[in-house]
């Protein structure tokens, strides 16, 4: 094998299915300083990233020697191949046979015993307060969460207009109604209003939707329920959206519907269940991307609130039937 050799430092459980399988060829979709997204047959995506990015649902972490930006080594359209224990992309080659495998495990966490639902509400309030203080006031997620409370923000002008903010508010309202009423039709309508909304590789509307889905799943875990029940609801909603957004954003949504997230989001979900420090984990999420972390946080808080309200309603109905 010619070209530059990379050291694989971690492979996600999903990526391992491709790495360990037969060799197949694909192409590079997008390249940034620290990440490169690749598409393979069957609409399957992989992300090659440097270790500082952290693990993700379909990520392979690789170390460059000497350290260089991936954007200086790869271009969109470059050929790539995965399988037989290795990854080839452009002129780079990584033997991944000895790399550790990473599995997202937040769904296996039970809530801490000290009054789980109430304690999770308290931790969510702490995350929201940090978001209010340290979030980006010029980003859609912050504006959607706090501007209505009389807290001034700054409209982002060309990239996210007032009209788009209105569409995002409508989408979140439909999602809340869908969760409270148990209506797949309302959930689909809300998701359709959000997906593809805004610029970028993962538009703001997609980040809001991903956060909302994870927030509802978090509420299920806080109430002592298996998050898989929520995931069974979200998967058909996401699949119904078709090609309404970018290929990369669609992949993140499919994984979020199944509760599969990146490492910073994993740390926050675990912290909200009582297994970590909420402020530190919240800051890690808010640092994601240009606006992705702020938009995801807004969706997470909204989804958790709706999910917990739905759980409260279920308990009240059960008590009335006694």
mmCIF file of C-alpha atoms in Angstrom, residues 24-303:
data_model
loop_
_atom_site.group_PDB
_atom_site.id
_atom_site.type_symbol
_atom_site.label_atom_id
_atom_site.label_comp_id
_atom_site.label_asym_id
_atom_site.label_seq_id
_atom_site.Cartn_x
_atom_site.Cartn_y
_atom_site.Cartn_z
ATOM 1 C CA UNK A 24 -16.249 -1.727 -0.822
ATOM 2 C CA UNK A 25 -15.527 1.557 -2.550
ATOM 3 C CA UNK A 26 -17.119 4.961 -2.063
ATOM 4 C CA UNK A 27 -16.407 8.663 -2.404
ATOM 5 C CA UNK A 28 -15.602 11.623 -0.185
ATOM 6 C CA UNK A 29 -18.603 13.916 0.310
ATOM 7 C CA UNK A 30 -17.118 16.737 2.380
ATOM 8 C CA UNK A 31 -13.789 17.601 4.004
ATOM 9 C CA UNK A 32 -12.996 19.939 6.900
ATOM 10 C CA UNK A 33 -9.924 20.597 9.000
ATOM 11 C CA UNK A 34 -10.659 17.771 11.449
ATOM 12 C CA UNK A 35 -13.304 15.624 9.731
ATOM 13 C CA UNK A 36 -14.036 13.972 6.399
ATOM 14 C CA UNK A 37 -17.378 12.426 5.442
ATOM 15 C CA UNK A 38 -17.511 9.472 3.052
ATOM 16 C CA UNK A 39 -20.467 7.756 1.369
ATOM 17 C CA UNK A 40 -20.621 4.059 0.472
ATOM 18 C CA UNK A 41 -23.224 1.934 -1.359
ATOM 19 C CA UNK A 42 -26.568 1.605 0.364
ATOM 20 C CA UNK A 43 -26.521 5.231 1.591
ATOM 21 C CA UNK A 44 -24.041 4.292 4.342
ATOM 22 C CA UNK A 45 -21.801 7.022 5.692
ATOM 23 C CA UNK A 46 -18.531 7.081 7.592
ATOM 24 C CA UNK A 47 -16.751 10.001 9.207
ATOM 25 C CA UNK A 48 -12.965 9.957 9.531
ATOM 26 C CA UNK A 49 -11.900 12.406 12.235
ATOM 27 C CA UNK A 50 -8.885 13.320 14.341
ATOM 28 C CA UNK A 51 -8.974 12.184 17.998
ATOM 29 C CA UNK A 52 -9.774 15.660 19.398
ATOM 30 C CA UNK A 53 -13.199 15.491 17.710
ATOM 31 C CA UNK A 54 -14.198 12.492 19.827
ATOM 32 C CA UNK A 55 -16.157 9.380 18.974
ATOM 33 C CA UNK A 56 -19.416 9.495 17.066
ATOM 34 C CA UNK A 57 -22.127 7.110 15.884
ATOM 35 C CA UNK A 58 -20.421 6.457 12.522
ATOM 36 C CA UNK A 59 -16.921 7.768 13.204
ATOM 37 C CA UNK A 60 -13.432 6.346 12.770
ATOM 38 C CA UNK A 61 -10.780 8.290 14.689
ATOM 39 C CA UNK A 62 -7.369 8.445 13.027
ATOM 40 C CA UNK A 63 -4.127 10.110 14.039
ATOM 41 C CA UNK A 64 -2.070 11.906 11.421
ATOM 42 C CA UNK A 65 1.739 11.972 11.607
ATOM 43 C CA UNK A 66 2.797 14.674 11.207
ATOM 44 C CA UNK A 67 -0.430 16.379 12.249
ATOM 45 C CA UNK A 68 -1.978 18.148 9.275
ATOM 46 C CA UNK A 69 -5.484 19.418 8.495
ATOM 47 C CA UNK A 70 -7.477 16.758 6.669
ATOM 48 C CA UNK A 71 -8.603 19.526 4.321
ATOM 49 C CA UNK A 72 -5.002 19.822 3.086
ATOM 50 C CA UNK A 73 -4.866 16.116 2.211
ATOM 51 C CA UNK A 74 -8.329 15.259 0.861
ATOM 52 C CA UNK A 75 -10.902 16.730 -1.505
ATOM 53 C CA UNK A 76 -14.610 16.084 -2.123
ATOM 54 C CA UNK A 77 -14.934 13.454 -4.819
ATOM 55 C CA UNK A 78 -11.802 11.543 -3.813
ATOM 56 C CA UNK A 79 -12.186 7.780 -3.949
ATOM 57 C CA UNK A 80 -12.196 5.813 -0.725
ATOM 58 C CA UNK A 81 -12.530 2.192 0.331
ATOM 59 C CA UNK A 82 -13.381 0.402 3.563
ATOM 60 C CA UNK A 83 -13.341 -3.244 4.595
ATOM 61 C CA UNK A 84 -10.982 -6.106 5.402
ATOM 62 C CA UNK A 85 -9.888 -4.225 8.519
ATOM 63 C CA UNK A 86 -8.735 -1.028 6.846
ATOM 64 C CA UNK A 87 -9.752 2.383 5.528
ATOM 65 C CA UNK A 88 -8.300 4.041 2.429
ATOM 66 C CA UNK A 89 -9.204 7.575 1.471
ATOM 67 C CA UNK A 90 -7.342 9.661 -1.071
ATOM 68 C CA UNK A 91 -3.670 8.874 -0.473
ATOM 69 C CA UNK A 92 -4.229 7.904 3.167
ATOM 70 C CA UNK A 93 -4.340 4.392 4.614
ATOM 71 C CA UNK A 94 -5.306 3.198 8.094
ATOM 72 C CA UNK A 95 -4.996 -0.338 9.436
ATOM 73 C CA UNK A 96 -7.890 -0.563 11.911
ATOM 74 C CA UNK A 97 -7.597 -4.176 13.047
ATOM 75 C CA UNK A 98 -6.221 -3.241 16.470
ATOM 76 C CA UNK A 99 -8.191 -0.039 17.063
ATOM 77 C CA UNK A 100 -10.549 -0.083 20.098
ATOM 78 C CA UNK A 101 -14.276 -0.261 19.353
ATOM 79 C CA UNK A 102 -16.527 2.437 20.858
ATOM 80 C CA UNK A 103 -20.166 1.916 21.798
ATOM 81 C CA UNK A 104 -22.569 4.641 22.919
ATOM 82 C CA UNK A 105 -23.790 3.513 26.330
ATOM 83 C CA UNK A 106 -25.978 6.282 27.779
ATOM 84 C CA UNK A 107 -29.132 4.251 27.149
ATOM 85 C CA UNK A 108 -27.885 1.584 29.551
ATOM 86 C CA UNK A 109 -27.689 4.143 32.386
ATOM 87 C CA UNK A 110 -30.408 4.020 34.972
ATOM 88 C CA UNK A 111 -31.198 7.238 36.757
ATOM 89 C CA UNK A 112 -29.574 7.828 40.118
ATOM 90 C CA UNK A 113 -31.822 6.617 42.937
ATOM 91 C CA UNK A 114 -32.243 9.985 44.695
ATOM 92 C CA UNK A 115 -35.660 10.858 43.204
ATOM 93 C CA UNK A 116 -34.860 10.253 39.561
ATOM 94 C CA UNK A 117 -37.471 12.315 37.708
ATOM 95 C CA UNK A 118 -37.213 15.280 40.058
ATOM 96 C CA UNK A 119 -33.412 15.106 40.040
ATOM 97 C CA UNK A 120 -33.308 15.005 36.230
ATOM 98 C CA UNK A 121 -35.606 18.044 36.095
ATOM 99 C CA UNK A 122 -33.167 19.870 38.381
ATOM 100 C CA UNK A 123 -30.208 18.920 36.184
ATOM 101 C CA UNK A 124 -32.089 20.026 33.062
ATOM 102 C CA UNK A 125 -32.741 23.384 34.730
ATOM 103 C CA UNK A 126 -29.012 23.697 35.441
ATOM 104 C CA UNK A 127 -28.201 22.909 31.798
ATOM 105 C CA UNK A 128 -30.775 25.477 30.627
ATOM 106 C CA UNK A 129 -29.343 28.166 32.916
ATOM 107 C CA UNK A 130 -25.820 27.551 31.639
ATOM 108 C CA UNK A 131 -27.164 27.658 28.071
ATOM 109 C CA UNK A 132 -28.814 31.002 28.843
ATOM 110 C CA UNK A 133 -25.555 32.454 30.200
ATOM 111 C CA UNK A 134 -22.973 30.940 27.862
ATOM 112 C CA UNK A 135 -24.853 30.006 24.698
ATOM 113 C CA UNK A 136 -24.520 31.957 21.456
ATOM 114 C CA UNK A 137 -27.173 34.676 21.469
ATOM 115 C CA UNK A 138 -26.920 35.070 17.703
ATOM 116 C CA UNK A 139 -27.802 31.422 17.025
ATOM 117 C CA UNK A 140 -31.297 30.060 16.307
ATOM 118 C CA UNK A 141 -31.344 27.620 19.218
ATOM 119 C CA UNK A 142 -30.649 30.324 21.788
ATOM 120 C CA UNK A 143 -33.181 32.709 20.254
ATOM 121 C CA UNK A 144 -35.872 30.019 20.156
ATOM 122 C CA UNK A 145 -35.266 29.117 23.798
ATOM 123 C CA UNK A 146 -34.810 32.497 25.474
ATOM 124 C CA UNK A 147 -35.705 35.471 23.231
ATOM 125 C CA UNK A 148 -39.394 35.034 24.112
ATOM 126 C CA UNK A 149 -38.550 35.510 27.801
ATOM 127 C CA UNK A 150 -37.600 39.125 27.248
ATOM 128 C CA UNK A 151 -33.892 38.304 27.035
ATOM 129 C CA UNK A 152 -32.303 40.187 24.128
ATOM 130 C CA UNK A 153 -30.563 38.258 21.396
ATOM 131 C CA UNK A 154 -29.043 39.112 18.034
ATOM 132 C CA UNK A 155 -30.610 37.941 14.786
ATOM 133 C CA UNK A 156 -28.103 36.216 12.551
ATOM 134 C CA UNK A 157 -29.257 38.208 9.531
ATOM 135 C CA UNK A 158 -28.574 36.560 6.209
ATOM 136 C CA UNK A 159 -28.070 32.998 7.464
ATOM 137 C CA UNK A 160 -31.199 32.567 9.575
ATOM 138 C CA UNK A 161 -34.103 34.968 9.021
ATOM 139 C CA UNK A 162 -37.090 35.783 11.198
ATOM 140 C CA UNK A 163 -39.243 33.766 8.790
ATOM 141 C CA UNK A 164 -37.102 30.689 9.390
ATOM 142 C CA UNK A 165 -37.292 31.201 13.139
ATOM 143 C CA UNK A 166 -41.075 31.208 12.780
ATOM 144 C CA UNK A 167 -40.948 27.918 10.892
ATOM 145 C CA UNK A 168 -38.710 26.446 13.613
ATOM 146 C CA UNK A 169 -41.140 27.561 16.346
ATOM 147 C CA UNK A 170 -44.007 25.971 14.429
ATOM 148 C CA UNK A 171 -42.071 22.719 14.025
ATOM 149 C CA UNK A 172 -41.208 22.505 17.730
ATOM 150 C CA UNK A 173 -44.821 23.275 18.698
ATOM 151 C CA UNK A 174 -46.085 20.443 16.477
ATOM 152 C CA UNK A 175 -43.531 18.059 17.965
ATOM 153 C CA UNK A 176 -44.637 18.976 21.501
ATOM 154 C CA UNK A 177 -48.281 18.372 20.589
ATOM 155 C CA UNK A 178 -47.342 15.095 18.938
ATOM 156 C CA UNK A 179 -45.569 13.851 22.060
ATOM 157 C CA UNK A 180 -48.363 14.945 24.417
ATOM 158 C CA UNK A 181 -51.092 13.456 22.226
ATOM 159 C CA UNK A 182 -49.133 10.395 21.121
ATOM 160 C CA UNK A 183 -49.767 11.393 17.488
ATOM 161 C CA UNK A 184 -47.335 10.105 14.808
ATOM 162 C CA UNK A 185 -49.008 12.447 12.300
ATOM 163 C CA UNK A 186 -48.176 15.525 14.390
ATOM 164 C CA UNK A 187 -44.635 14.273 14.973
ATOM 165 C CA UNK A 188 -44.161 13.840 11.223
ATOM 166 C CA UNK A 189 -45.600 17.295 10.532
ATOM 167 C CA UNK A 190 -43.273 18.868 13.099
ATOM 168 C CA UNK A 191 -40.233 17.039 11.777
ATOM 169 C CA UNK A 192 -41.116 18.068 8.218
ATOM 170 C CA UNK A 193 -41.224 21.723 9.312
ATOM 171 C CA UNK A 194 -37.721 21.490 10.799
ATOM 172 C CA UNK A 195 -35.703 19.213 8.553
ATOM 173 C CA UNK A 196 -33.470 21.046 6.079
ATOM 174 C CA UNK A 197 -34.216 24.411 7.715
ATOM 175 C CA UNK A 198 -31.164 26.655 7.577
ATOM 176 C CA UNK A 199 -27.733 26.549 5.931
ATOM 177 C CA UNK A 200 -24.807 24.226 6.489
ATOM 178 C CA UNK A 201 -23.873 20.560 6.434
ATOM 179 C CA UNK A 202 -26.270 19.933 9.347
ATOM 180 C CA UNK A 203 -28.928 22.679 9.143
ATOM 181 C CA UNK A 204 -30.238 24.236 12.352
ATOM 182 C CA UNK A 205 -33.629 22.585 11.942
ATOM 183 C CA UNK A 206 -32.022 19.147 11.805
ATOM 184 C CA UNK A 207 -29.988 19.834 14.950
ATOM 185 C CA UNK A 208 -33.159 20.972 16.721
ATOM 186 C CA UNK A 209 -34.969 17.807 15.639
ATOM 187 C CA UNK A 210 -32.096 15.545 16.719
ATOM 188 C CA UNK A 211 -32.007 17.230 20.115
ATOM 189 C CA UNK A 212 -35.775 16.962 20.527
ATOM 190 C CA UNK A 213 -35.782 13.236 19.793
ATOM 191 C CA UNK A 214 -32.988 12.631 22.310
ATOM 192 C CA UNK A 215 -34.792 14.784 24.884
ATOM 193 C CA UNK A 216 -37.893 12.595 24.663
ATOM 194 C CA UNK A 217 -35.745 9.475 24.977
ATOM 195 C CA UNK A 218 -34.022 11.009 28.013
ATOM 196 C CA UNK A 219 -37.413 11.629 29.636
ATOM 197 C CA UNK A 220 -38.294 7.973 29.102
ATOM 198 C CA UNK A 221 -35.092 6.873 30.837
ATOM 199 C CA UNK A 222 -35.715 9.317 33.692
ATOM 200 C CA UNK A 223 -39.160 7.779 34.204
ATOM 201 C CA UNK A 224 -37.619 4.310 34.361
ATOM 202 C CA UNK A 225 -38.804 3.278 30.919
ATOM 203 C CA UNK A 226 -36.821 1.687 28.119
ATOM 204 C CA UNK A 227 -35.827 4.395 25.616
ATOM 205 C CA UNK A 228 -36.390 1.835 22.851
ATOM 206 C CA UNK A 229 -40.106 2.591 23.029
ATOM 207 C CA UNK A 230 -39.444 6.194 22.025
ATOM 208 C CA UNK A 231 -37.024 5.060 19.340
ATOM 209 C CA UNK A 232 -39.679 2.863 17.749
ATOM 210 C CA UNK A 233 -41.801 6.007 17.385
ATOM 211 C CA UNK A 234 -39.062 8.203 15.915
ATOM 212 C CA UNK A 235 -37.529 5.847 13.342
ATOM 213 C CA UNK A 236 -40.547 5.845 10.985
ATOM 214 C CA UNK A 237 -40.857 9.629 11.391
ATOM 215 C CA UNK A 238 -37.261 10.158 10.279
ATOM 216 C CA UNK A 239 -37.516 7.628 7.462
ATOM 217 C CA UNK A 240 -40.619 9.415 6.119
ATOM 218 C CA UNK A 241 -38.631 12.612 5.544
ATOM 219 C CA UNK A 242 -36.824 11.207 2.506
ATOM 220 C CA UNK A 243 -34.128 13.412 0.986
ATOM 221 C CA UNK A 244 -35.299 16.669 2.552
ATOM 222 C CA UNK A 245 -31.870 17.601 3.888
ATOM 223 C CA UNK A 246 -28.173 16.924 3.360
ATOM 224 C CA UNK A 247 -26.900 13.344 3.278
ATOM 225 C CA UNK A 248 -24.804 13.928 6.400
ATOM 226 C CA UNK A 249 -27.654 15.528 8.370
ATOM 227 C CA UNK A 250 -29.992 12.690 7.384
ATOM 228 C CA UNK A 251 -27.476 10.168 8.736
ATOM 229 C CA UNK A 252 -27.221 12.002 12.070
ATOM 230 C CA UNK A 253 -31.034 12.051 12.319
ATOM 231 C CA UNK A 254 -31.286 8.309 11.680
ATOM 232 C CA UNK A 255 -28.782 7.633 14.431
ATOM 233 C CA UNK A 256 -30.418 10.102 16.838
ATOM 234 C CA UNK A 257 -33.764 8.349 16.326
ATOM 235 C CA UNK A 258 -32.045 5.196 17.632
ATOM 236 C CA UNK A 259 -30.366 7.009 20.523
ATOM 237 C CA UNK A 260 -26.898 6.811 18.940
ATOM 238 C CA UNK A 261 -24.940 10.028 19.502
ATOM 239 C CA UNK A 262 -21.490 11.601 19.505
ATOM 240 C CA UNK A 263 -19.249 11.475 22.557
ATOM 241 C CA UNK A 264 -19.944 15.051 23.806
ATOM 242 C CA UNK A 265 -23.705 14.456 23.617
ATOM 243 C CA UNK A 266 -23.263 11.070 25.277
ATOM 244 C CA UNK A 267 -21.529 12.779 28.212
ATOM 245 C CA UNK A 268 -24.367 15.290 28.579
ATOM 246 C CA UNK A 269 -27.108 12.640 28.511
ATOM 247 C CA UNK A 270 -25.252 10.593 31.112
ATOM 248 C CA UNK A 271 -24.729 13.692 33.274
ATOM 249 C CA UNK A 272 -28.424 14.553 33.113
ATOM 250 C CA UNK A 273 -29.178 11.044 34.390
ATOM 251 C CA UNK A 274 -26.807 11.650 37.297
ATOM 252 C CA UNK A 275 -23.589 10.123 35.964
ATOM 253 C CA UNK A 276 -21.398 13.165 35.431
ATOM 254 C CA UNK A 277 -21.020 16.922 35.843
ATOM 255 C CA UNK A 278 -23.808 18.805 34.029
ATOM 256 C CA UNK A 279 -22.106 22.183 33.508
ATOM 257 C CA UNK A 280 -18.933 20.697 32.034
ATOM 258 C CA UNK A 281 -20.893 18.349 29.763
ATOM 259 C CA UNK A 282 -23.198 21.183 28.646
ATOM 260 C CA UNK A 283 -20.227 23.321 27.655
ATOM 261 C CA UNK A 284 -18.881 20.436 25.611
ATOM 262 C CA UNK A 285 -22.110 20.270 23.610
ATOM 263 C CA UNK A 286 -22.345 24.049 23.151
ATOM 264 C CA UNK A 287 -18.877 23.993 21.556
ATOM 265 C CA UNK A 288 -20.005 21.642 18.770
ATOM 266 C CA UNK A 289 -19.804 23.234 15.325
ATOM 267 C CA UNK A 290 -20.705 26.808 14.504
ATOM 268 C CA UNK A 291 -24.285 26.584 15.756
ATOM 269 C CA UNK A 292 -24.967 22.822 15.943
ATOM 270 C CA UNK A 293 -24.357 22.519 19.687
ATOM 271 C CA UNK A 294 -26.575 25.486 20.541
ATOM 272 C CA UNK A 295 -29.366 24.251 18.281
ATOM 273 C CA UNK A 296 -29.093 20.694 19.597
ATOM 274 C CA UNK A 297 -29.281 21.950 23.203
ATOM 275 C CA UNK A 298 -32.440 23.913 22.429
ATOM 276 C CA UNK A 299 -34.072 20.826 20.921
ATOM 277 C CA UNK A 300 -32.936 18.610 23.810
ATOM 278 C CA UNK A 301 -34.449 20.918 26.445
ATOM 279 C CA UNK A 302 -37.717 21.193 24.510
ATOM 280 C CA UNK A 303 -37.936 17.437 23.919
#
